[in-house]
Amino acid sequence: MTRRLILHIGAHRTATSALQAFLFENLQPLKKKGFFYPLKVRRHLKLMNQIFNGTRQVENVARTLTERADKQPQDIHTLILSDEDICMRHDLSVLAKFRDSFDVTVIFTLRRQDTWLESWFFQNIKWQWNKKLSHCTFDEFMAMREDFHWIHYDRYIRHLEEVFGRDNIILNVHEKGQMPEGPIEAFCDSIGLTDREGFSAPAHINESFSPQISEFMRHLPLDMADSGYRGRLTAICAKIDRALTGGSKQSERLLPHDQRTALMSEYQAGNHAIARRYFNRDDLFFEPLPGPDAPLAKMALPADSAQLMTDYIAPLIAGIIADHEKQKEKAVAEAAAKKP
């Protein structure tokens, strides 16, 4: 029997990190059900980068995955690879070679373009892996939105169909009404993992920061730090954010109503085509657009310099000092542990 390979390709901001954590933390329950999340990593980013840059061949990867699945004491019928950055690539034809070894199914989750763009803007500020997007204003960000080719869903999914075949594409729609139990549960249902007894509950991780701390971070050169230190600086900013907001949810809406309506009209024909082709209906998304009176996010720092120092600068410096002391203590402990 040919095993099935699930390629979860994104998109970002559709609970991908939470899904990967869920799959990683439930390795054993998954295997008992015949599903295998291989390579002992939360996310298969490194593997996909190696495939696309040519340092690993799909044929060899498929052989390795098969060998590892064969060694499991359970009967493995399905393997799962997950990396949301896959959808950012223009040409996925190299992954079609997996079809020589597996029955490949691609899962792609669609979020309405206006809310996706707003969320993606905040996410780029939060993690600052892309210098081009980490420090721009929202207007500057929107001027670059054609770079995000994968949210032209009809066009992108036609490429997936050309590479993998129409019958091998599963689309999920990231809306509460269309995912009543949640996005992770929707993913599991879509791959046939309906019996999840004994699985740990999915966590809600990688939440967006408030507009205020996002505006503060937008001006910080966090992308100058290596990924480890940048992550610790981001954690300090998260602590500042919790102190300022008390953990209360802030509006992430940045698009005025007229601009939002005009934006979605540009995607309307493509979304309609996907809705007809995959769901036999006219509308891909059901949730109405926010009305003209919906509150917008306030991306503004305090005009008063003393308040700016008290609320943002001083806590940031204090957090950096505390982190420095923690790292020193860690280094001392590690050095002591190495002594005979």
Tab-separated table of C-alpha atoms in Angstrom:
chain	number	residue	atom	x	y	z
A	1	MET	CA	0.000	0.000	0.000
A	2	THR	CA	1.323	3.422	-0.941
A	3	ARG	CA	1.474	5.727	2.027
A	4	ARG	CA	-0.172	9.114	2.019
A	5	LEU	CA	1.929	12.272	2.456
A	6	ILE	CA	0.206	15.402	3.746
A	7	LEU	CA	1.973	18.624	2.722
A	8	HIS	CA	0.670	21.437	4.909
A	9	ILE	CA	1.877	24.587	3.120
A	10	GLY	CA	0.229	27.395	5.114
A	11	ALA	CA	-0.802	30.084	4.809
A	12	HIS	CA	0.723	32.088	7.636
A	13	ARG	CA	-1.567	33.585	10.275
A	14	THR	CA	-3.962	30.630	10.204
A	15	ALA	CA	-2.809	28.971	13.468
A	16	THR	CA	0.119	27.265	11.737
A	17	SER	CA	2.447	27.522	14.752
A	18	ALA	CA	-0.231	26.143	17.055
A	19	LEU	CA	-0.896	23.275	14.647
A	20	GLN	CA	2.793	22.390	14.440
A	21	ALA	CA	3.060	22.448	18.236
A	22	PHE	CA	-0.002	20.194	18.459
A	23	LEU	CA	1.436	17.680	15.990
A	24	PHE	CA	4.848	17.700	17.667
A	25	GLU	CA	3.451	17.295	21.180
A	26	ASN	CA	1.211	14.422	20.114
A	27	LEU	CA	3.767	12.298	18.268
A	28	GLN	CA	2.862	9.100	20.094
A	29	PRO	CA	-0.952	9.447	19.918
A	30	LEU	CA	-0.568	10.270	16.232
A	31	LYS	CA	1.443	7.120	15.581
A	32	LYS	CA	-1.152	5.012	17.373
A	33	LYS	CA	-3.640	6.289	14.788
A	34	GLY	CA	-1.239	5.595	11.911
A	35	PHE	CA	-0.067	9.192	11.403
A	36	PHE	CA	3.634	10.099	11.534
A	37	TYR	CA	5.015	13.606	12.048
A	38	PRO	CA	8.683	12.901	11.283
A	39	LEU	CA	12.180	14.259	11.901
A	40	LYS	CA	11.660	15.313	15.550
A	41	VAL	CA	11.090	18.990	14.749
A	42	ARG	CA	8.087	21.240	15.267
A	43	ARG	CA	8.265	22.670	11.782
A	44	HIS	CA	9.886	21.323	8.628
A	45	LEU	CA	11.353	24.663	7.564
A	46	LYS	CA	14.962	23.464	7.336
A	47	LEU	CA	14.011	20.435	5.264
A	48	MET	CA	12.007	22.511	2.805
A	49	ASN	CA	14.759	25.102	2.491
A	50	GLN	CA	17.196	22.309	1.659
A	51	ILE	CA	14.861	20.866	-0.967
A	52	PHE	CA	14.256	24.196	-2.653
A	53	ASN	CA	17.915	25.250	-2.618
A	54	GLY	CA	18.946	21.897	-4.038
A	55	THR	CA	21.071	20.605	-1.162
A	56	ARG	CA	18.650	17.701	-0.634
A	57	GLN	CA	16.882	15.732	-3.313
A	58	VAL	CA	13.223	14.823	-2.937
A	59	GLU	CA	13.960	11.213	-3.895
A	60	ASN	CA	16.415	10.882	-0.993
A	61	VAL	CA	14.069	12.638	1.416
A	62	ALA	CA	11.239	10.308	0.414
A	63	ARG	CA	13.496	7.316	0.996
A	64	THR	CA	14.476	8.601	4.442
A	65	LEU	CA	10.853	9.265	5.399
A	66	THR	CA	9.844	5.787	4.237
A	67	GLU	CA	12.651	4.137	6.185
A	68	ARG	CA	11.697	6.003	9.346
A	69	ALA	CA	8.043	5.154	8.918
A	70	ASP	CA	8.950	1.477	8.380
A	71	LYS	CA	10.874	1.423	11.665
A	72	GLN	CA	7.900	2.539	13.733
A	73	PRO	CA	6.250	-0.200	15.795
A	74	GLN	CA	2.880	1.088	14.628
A	75	ASP	CA	1.417	0.650	11.158
A	76	ILE	CA	1.980	4.062	9.563
A	77	HIS	CA	-0.340	4.955	6.706
A	78	THR	CA	0.103	8.763	6.618
A	79	LEU	CA	3.076	11.108	6.992
A	80	ILE	CA	2.701	14.857	7.613
A	81	LEU	CA	5.136	17.636	6.702
A	82	SER	CA	4.337	21.215	7.689
A	83	ASP	CA	5.985	24.499	6.737
A	84	GLU	CA	3.954	27.606	6.015
A	85	ASP	CA	6.817	29.217	4.093
A	86	ILE	CA	6.182	26.740	1.279
A	87	CYS	CA	3.271	28.869	0.077
A	88	MET	CA	5.588	31.862	-0.376
A	89	ARG	CA	7.425	30.092	-3.190
A	90	HIS	CA	6.319	30.745	-6.746
A	91	ASP	CA	7.057	27.290	-8.133
A	92	LEU	CA	6.353	24.122	-6.139
A	93	SER	CA	7.043	21.688	-8.961
A	94	VAL	CA	10.073	20.211	-7.172
A	95	LEU	CA	7.708	18.843	-4.510
A	96	ALA	CA	5.751	16.962	-7.172
A	97	LYS	CA	8.537	14.372	-7.100
A	98	PHE	CA	7.102	13.186	-3.779
A	99	ARG	CA	4.272	11.725	-5.868
A	100	ASP	CA	6.670	9.032	-7.090
A	101	SER	CA	6.757	7.628	-3.544
A	102	PHE	CA	3.529	8.741	-1.865
A	103	ASP	CA	-0.064	9.664	-2.487
A	104	VAL	CA	0.405	13.405	-1.905
A	105	THR	CA	-2.293	15.662	-0.504
A	106	VAL	CA	-1.714	19.410	-0.171
A	107	ILE	CA	-3.549	21.348	2.526
A	108	PHE	CA	-3.795	25.119	2.222
A	109	THR	CA	-5.775	27.340	4.581
A	110	LEU	CA	-7.340	30.547	3.286
A	111	ARG	CA	-7.854	33.650	5.378
A	112	ARG	CA	-9.759	36.623	4.014
A	113	GLN	CA	-7.210	38.885	2.352
A	114	ASP	CA	-7.957	42.106	4.253
A	115	THR	CA	-7.548	40.560	7.704
A	116	TRP	CA	-4.619	38.464	6.519
A	117	LEU	CA	-2.749	41.571	5.362
A	118	GLU	CA	-3.368	43.352	8.649
A	119	SER	CA	-2.196	40.338	10.624
A	120	TRP	CA	0.832	39.792	8.387
A	121	PHE	CA	1.851	43.426	8.854
A	122	PHE	CA	1.886	43.013	12.644
A	123	GLN	CA	3.656	39.661	12.414
A	124	ASN	CA	6.532	41.080	10.389
A	125	ILE	CA	7.039	43.780	12.998
A	126	LYS	CA	6.896	41.256	15.827
A	127	TRP	CA	9.533	38.827	14.529
A	128	GLN	CA	11.543	41.074	12.174
A	129	TRP	CA	13.002	38.407	9.878
A	130	ASN	CA	12.501	40.547	6.768
A	131	LYS	CA	14.191	43.951	6.839
A	132	LYS	CA	12.008	45.130	3.967
A	133	LEU	CA	8.837	44.640	6.016
A	134	SER	CA	9.967	45.030	9.630
A	135	HIS	CA	10.015	48.826	9.829
A	136	CYS	CA	7.657	50.132	7.159
A	137	THR	CA	4.403	51.950	7.818
A	138	PHE	CA	1.150	50.199	7.004
A	139	ASP	CA	0.722	52.320	3.879
A	140	GLU	CA	4.211	51.335	2.734
A	141	PHE	CA	3.411	47.719	3.519
A	142	MET	CA	0.198	47.829	1.491
A	143	ALA	CA	2.079	49.293	-1.456
A	144	MET	CA	4.111	46.048	-1.500
A	145	ARG	CA	1.163	43.659	-1.192
A	146	GLU	CA	1.625	42.236	-4.702
A	147	ASP	CA	4.743	40.595	-3.274
A	148	PHE	CA	2.364	38.302	-1.386
A	149	HIS	CA	1.380	36.444	-4.530
A	150	TRP	CA	-0.133	33.475	-2.676
A	151	ILE	CA	-3.172	35.447	-1.457
A	152	HIS	CA	-4.371	35.702	-5.040
A	153	TYR	CA	-5.991	32.420	-4.133
A	154	ASP	CA	-7.480	31.405	-7.457
A	155	ARG	CA	-4.240	31.983	-9.329
A	156	TYR	CA	-2.126	30.271	-6.689
A	157	ILE	CA	-4.404	27.269	-6.284
A	158	ARG	CA	-4.416	26.729	-10.030
A	159	HIS	CA	-0.652	26.340	-9.745
A	160	LEU	CA	-1.161	23.776	-6.971
A	161	GLU	CA	-3.592	21.916	-9.204
A	162	GLU	CA	-1.085	21.872	-12.062
A	163	VAL	CA	1.609	20.434	-9.795
A	164	PHE	CA	-0.358	18.024	-7.606
A	165	GLY	CA	-3.707	17.490	-9.330
A	166	ARG	CA	-7.085	18.989	-8.504
A	167	ASP	CA	-8.222	15.957	-6.484
A	168	ASN	CA	-5.178	16.215	-4.219
A	169	ILE	CA	-5.861	19.723	-2.901
A	170	ILE	CA	-7.744	20.332	0.350
A	171	LEU	CA	-8.721	23.890	1.209
A	172	ASN	CA	-9.782	25.065	4.653
A	173	VAL	CA	-11.285	28.492	5.269
A	174	HIS	CA	-10.019	30.323	8.336
A	175	GLU	CA	-13.251	31.682	9.763
A	176	LYS	CA	-14.896	30.796	13.062
A	177	GLY	CA	-18.147	29.938	11.341
A	178	GLN	CA	-16.376	27.584	8.942
A	179	MET	CA	-14.123	26.124	11.643
A	180	PRO	CA	-16.598	25.804	14.523
A	181	GLU	CA	-14.269	23.667	16.645
A	182	GLY	CA	-11.122	25.592	15.717
A	183	PRO	CA	-8.450	25.588	13.004
A	184	ILE	CA	-6.452	22.679	14.411
A	185	GLU	CA	-9.530	20.522	14.711
A	186	ALA	CA	-10.487	21.495	11.151
A	187	PHE	CA	-7.061	20.402	9.903
A	188	CYS	CA	-7.317	17.075	11.712
A	189	ASP	CA	-10.804	16.452	10.353
A	190	SER	CA	-9.632	17.247	6.820
A	191	ILE	CA	-6.944	14.520	6.951
A	192	GLY	CA	-9.242	11.941	8.523
A	193	LEU	CA	-7.935	12.239	12.080
A	194	THR	CA	-11.387	12.457	13.618
A	195	ASP	CA	-10.754	10.318	16.699
A	196	ARG	CA	-8.505	12.443	18.899
A	197	GLU	CA	-9.073	10.742	22.210
A	198	GLY	CA	-5.868	10.789	24.252
A	199	PHE	CA	-4.426	13.816	22.431
A	200	SER	CA	-3.281	16.868	24.366
A	201	ALA	CA	-5.339	19.979	23.690
A	202	PRO	CA	-3.989	22.458	21.132
A	203	ALA	CA	-2.386	25.584	22.556
A	204	HIS	CA	-3.083	29.128	21.389
A	205	ILE	CA	0.344	30.571	20.586
A	206	ASN	CA	1.997	33.283	18.517
A	207	GLU	CA	-0.648	35.885	19.229
A	208	SER	CA	-0.313	39.366	17.782
A	209	PHE	CA	0.931	42.203	19.940
A	210	SER	CA	-1.062	45.353	20.560
A	211	PRO	CA	-0.818	48.167	17.987
A	212	GLN	CA	0.980	50.335	20.545
A	213	ILE	CA	3.843	47.946	21.264
A	214	SER	CA	3.955	47.078	17.556
A	215	GLU	CA	4.533	50.732	16.726
A	216	PHE	CA	7.279	50.843	19.350
A	217	MET	CA	8.934	47.710	17.962
A	218	ARG	CA	8.654	48.985	14.406
A	219	HIS	CA	11.210	51.643	15.338
A	220	LEU	CA	13.569	49.179	17.025
A	221	PRO	CA	16.411	47.535	15.063
A	222	LEU	CA	15.637	44.070	16.396
A	223	ASP	CA	16.567	42.557	13.046
A	224	MET	CA	20.190	43.454	13.765
A	225	ALA	CA	20.273	40.758	16.451
A	226	ASP	CA	20.719	37.059	15.796
A	227	SER	CA	17.534	35.002	15.973
A	228	GLY	CA	18.122	33.786	19.537
A	229	TYR	CA	18.744	37.223	21.020
A	230	ARG	CA	15.997	38.715	18.879
A	231	GLY	CA	13.595	36.185	20.363
A	232	ARG	CA	14.559	37.235	23.884
A	233	LEU	CA	14.111	40.909	23.011
A	234	THR	CA	10.697	40.098	21.569
A	235	ALA	CA	9.802	38.342	24.830
A	236	ILE	CA	10.746	41.513	26.733
A	237	CYS	CA	8.461	43.522	24.480
A	238	ALA	CA	5.692	41.003	25.099
A	239	LYS	CA	6.061	41.588	28.832
A	240	ILE	CA	5.860	45.356	28.309
A	241	ASP	CA	2.752	44.844	26.193
A	242	ARG	CA	1.024	42.802	28.898
A	243	ALA	CA	1.841	45.469	31.485
A	244	LEU	CA	0.380	48.213	29.289
A	245	THR	CA	-2.749	46.431	28.092
A	246	GLY	CA	-3.440	44.113	31.006
A	247	GLY	CA	-3.785	41.373	28.420
A	248	SER	CA	-6.917	42.921	26.954
A	249	LYS	CA	-7.562	42.353	23.250
A	250	GLN	CA	-6.807	45.353	21.057
A	251	SER	CA	-8.244	46.094	17.627
A	252	GLU	CA	-5.996	44.902	14.788
A	253	ARG	CA	-8.047	46.620	12.094
A	254	LEU	CA	-5.952	49.100	10.135
A	255	LEU	CA	-7.935	49.471	6.930
A	256	PRO	CA	-10.652	52.163	6.808
A	257	HIS	CA	-13.970	50.826	5.550
A	258	ASP	CA	-13.758	52.343	2.060
A	259	GLN	CA	-10.224	51.089	1.529
A	260	ARG	CA	-11.139	47.631	2.837
A	261	THR	CA	-14.133	47.398	0.511
A	262	ALA	CA	-12.053	48.469	-2.483
A	263	LEU	CA	-9.327	45.986	-1.558
A	264	MET	CA	-11.709	43.041	-1.329
A	265	SER	CA	-13.317	43.957	-4.631
A	266	GLU	CA	-9.930	43.303	-6.254
A	267	TYR	CA	-9.922	39.749	-4.926
A	268	GLN	CA	-13.639	39.128	-5.467
A	269	ALA	CA	-13.496	37.360	-8.840
A	270	GLY	CA	-10.739	34.983	-7.746
A	271	ASN	CA	-12.423	34.220	-4.439
A	272	HIS	CA	-15.701	33.556	-6.246
A	273	ALA	CA	-13.966	31.150	-8.625
A	274	ILE	CA	-12.491	29.193	-5.718
A	275	ALA	CA	-15.837	29.128	-3.922
A	276	ARG	CA	-17.546	27.667	-6.996
A	277	ARG	CA	-14.791	25.183	-7.839
A	278	TYR	CA	-14.173	23.805	-4.359
A	279	PHE	CA	-17.308	24.492	-2.318
A	280	ASN	CA	-20.064	24.768	-4.931
A	281	ARG	CA	-21.183	28.159	-3.645
A	282	ASP	CA	-20.780	31.816	-4.521
A	283	ASP	CA	-18.994	33.159	-1.459
A	284	LEU	CA	-15.657	31.917	-0.193
A	285	PHE	CA	-15.825	33.908	3.054
A	286	PHE	CA	-18.991	34.385	5.085
A	287	GLU	CA	-18.052	36.929	7.737
A	288	PRO	CA	-19.118	40.474	6.814
A	289	LEU	CA	-16.555	43.227	6.477
A	290	PRO	CA	-16.228	45.539	9.501
A	291	GLY	CA	-18.622	48.461	9.163
A	292	PRO	CA	-17.726	52.132	8.713
A	293	ASP	CA	-17.902	52.669	12.482
A	294	ALA	CA	-15.674	49.736	13.447
A	295	PRO	CA	-12.771	50.937	15.645
A	296	LEU	CA	-9.367	51.015	14.008
A	297	ALA	CA	-6.074	50.147	15.633
A	298	LYS	CA	-4.193	53.095	17.088
A	299	MET	CA	-0.554	52.766	16.133
A	300	ALA	CA	0.806	55.735	18.026
A	301	LEU	CA	3.422	56.252	20.703
A	302	PRO	CA	2.930	58.683	23.612
A	303	ALA	CA	3.571	62.270	22.569
A	304	ASP	CA	4.835	63.021	26.076
A	305	SER	CA	8.508	62.062	26.299
A	306	ALA	CA	8.321	61.282	30.014
A	307	GLN	CA	5.483	58.833	29.460
A	308	LEU	CA	7.363	57.257	26.557
A	309	MET	CA	10.375	56.757	28.809
A	310	THR	CA	8.283	55.378	31.677
A	311	ASP	CA	6.034	53.058	29.675
A	312	TYR	CA	8.414	51.788	27.000
A	313	ILE	CA	12.092	52.761	27.192
A	314	ALA	CA	12.749	52.101	30.878
A	315	PRO	CA	11.000	48.691	30.875
A	316	LEU	CA	12.914	47.705	27.739
A	317	ILE	CA	16.282	48.617	29.307
A	318	ALA	CA	15.301	46.872	32.545
A	319	GLY	CA	14.358	43.775	30.600
A	320	ILE	CA	17.646	43.792	28.689
A	321	ILE	CA	19.610	44.098	31.945
A	322	ALA	CA	17.628	41.271	33.546
A	323	ASP	CA	18.188	39.095	30.496
A	324	HIS	CA	21.905	39.853	30.550
A	325	GLU	CA	22.152	38.802	34.206
A	326	LYS	CA	20.177	35.643	33.485
A	327	GLN	CA	22.512	34.728	30.639
A	328	LYS	CA	25.553	35.306	32.881
A	329	GLU	CA	24.101	33.027	35.550
A	330	LYS	CA	23.364	30.411	32.922
A	331	ALA	CA	26.934	30.576	31.611
A	332	VAL	CA	28.366	30.200	35.123
A	333	ALA	CA	26.124	27.208	35.804
A	334	GLU	CA	27.091	25.562	32.525
A	335	ALA	CA	30.800	26.146	33.212
A	336	ALA	CA	30.456	24.656	36.683
A	337	ALA	CA	28.687	21.606	35.286
A	338	LYS	CA	31.609	20.957	32.910
A	339	LYS	CA	34.204	20.901	35.696
A	340	PRO	CA	35.397	17.409	36.700
